[in-house]
Amino acid sequence: MSPNNSPDESHAPRLTPLVVGILSDTHGLLRPEVLPLLKGSDHILHLGDVGDPEILGALAKLAPVTAIRGNIDTHGPCAKLPETEVVQLAGHDFYLLHDVLRLDLDPAAAGFAAVLYGHSHKPEIRHHKGILYMNPGSCGPRRFNLPITVGRITIEASGQLKAEILNLSL
């Protein structure tokens, strides 16, 4: 399993965009269709319910990975992942947790640019009090009739965050 990498990125302006691949709820299944969508990412964030530590190793071949545990990550190496994490990328602080209903702080007061979460398997992008909230959905086993998705945040050279949901054609 790859260790969490939380680089303390410089606050200096970037000349090129930084691409952050975001996924959640793999539940032990890393679909081969996911990897091409994450290729080119500068950093990958896994928002819990990993299910198999080999998934993090496969992702780490593409880019540095930061992962947290979800409610199914109760045994083995994935149980040792942190419950929450703060990752700073291109001068923006991202707060990672698995279940947004367990959010126990004020992201605006904490100075977070984004709150990233999973758990529901429902992709979502919304803004509240100037904070980006994003659930990339699930790219593991299909749940009900929900789509199979991952997310991407591009941090533009200007510092603006551009969030998108990417659907796997399955």
XYZ file of C-alpha atoms in Angstrom, residues 14-22 37-43 45 89-90 92 94 113-114 116 125 127 132 134 151-166:
44
model
C 1.379 28.154 -11.101
C 2.119 28.554 -14.772
C 0.099 25.479 -15.719
C -3.064 23.887 -14.350
C -2.796 21.186 -11.677
C -5.086 18.187 -12.240
C -6.485 16.273 -9.269
C -8.108 12.885 -9.901
C -10.780 12.001 -7.351
C -9.554 8.842 -16.773
C -7.008 9.441 -14.014
C -3.955 9.392 -16.279
C -2.347 12.827 -16.377
C -3.394 13.642 -12.821
C -0.816 15.455 -10.734
C -2.331 14.004 -7.552
C -7.430 11.508 -3.882
C -2.441 21.502 -3.530
C -1.444 24.643 -5.422
C -5.686 25.322 -1.793
C -8.903 20.272 0.499
C -11.354 25.580 -0.617
C -13.199 22.273 -0.946
C -14.448 16.135 -0.827
C -20.903 19.147 -7.239
C -21.045 25.311 -3.667
C -16.759 23.572 -3.258
C -17.817 17.356 -4.306
C -14.186 13.205 -10.433
C -11.591 15.686 -11.513
C -10.673 19.091 -10.165
C -8.461 21.276 -12.281
C -6.736 24.072 -10.414
C -6.289 26.667 -13.130
C -3.145 28.802 -13.298
C -5.361 31.645 -12.011
C -6.143 29.583 -8.900
C -9.764 28.911 -9.888
C -11.111 25.402 -9.168
C -12.924 23.652 -12.009
C -14.768 20.517 -10.834
C -16.264 17.873 -13.106
C -17.812 14.429 -12.898
C -16.577 11.886 -15.446
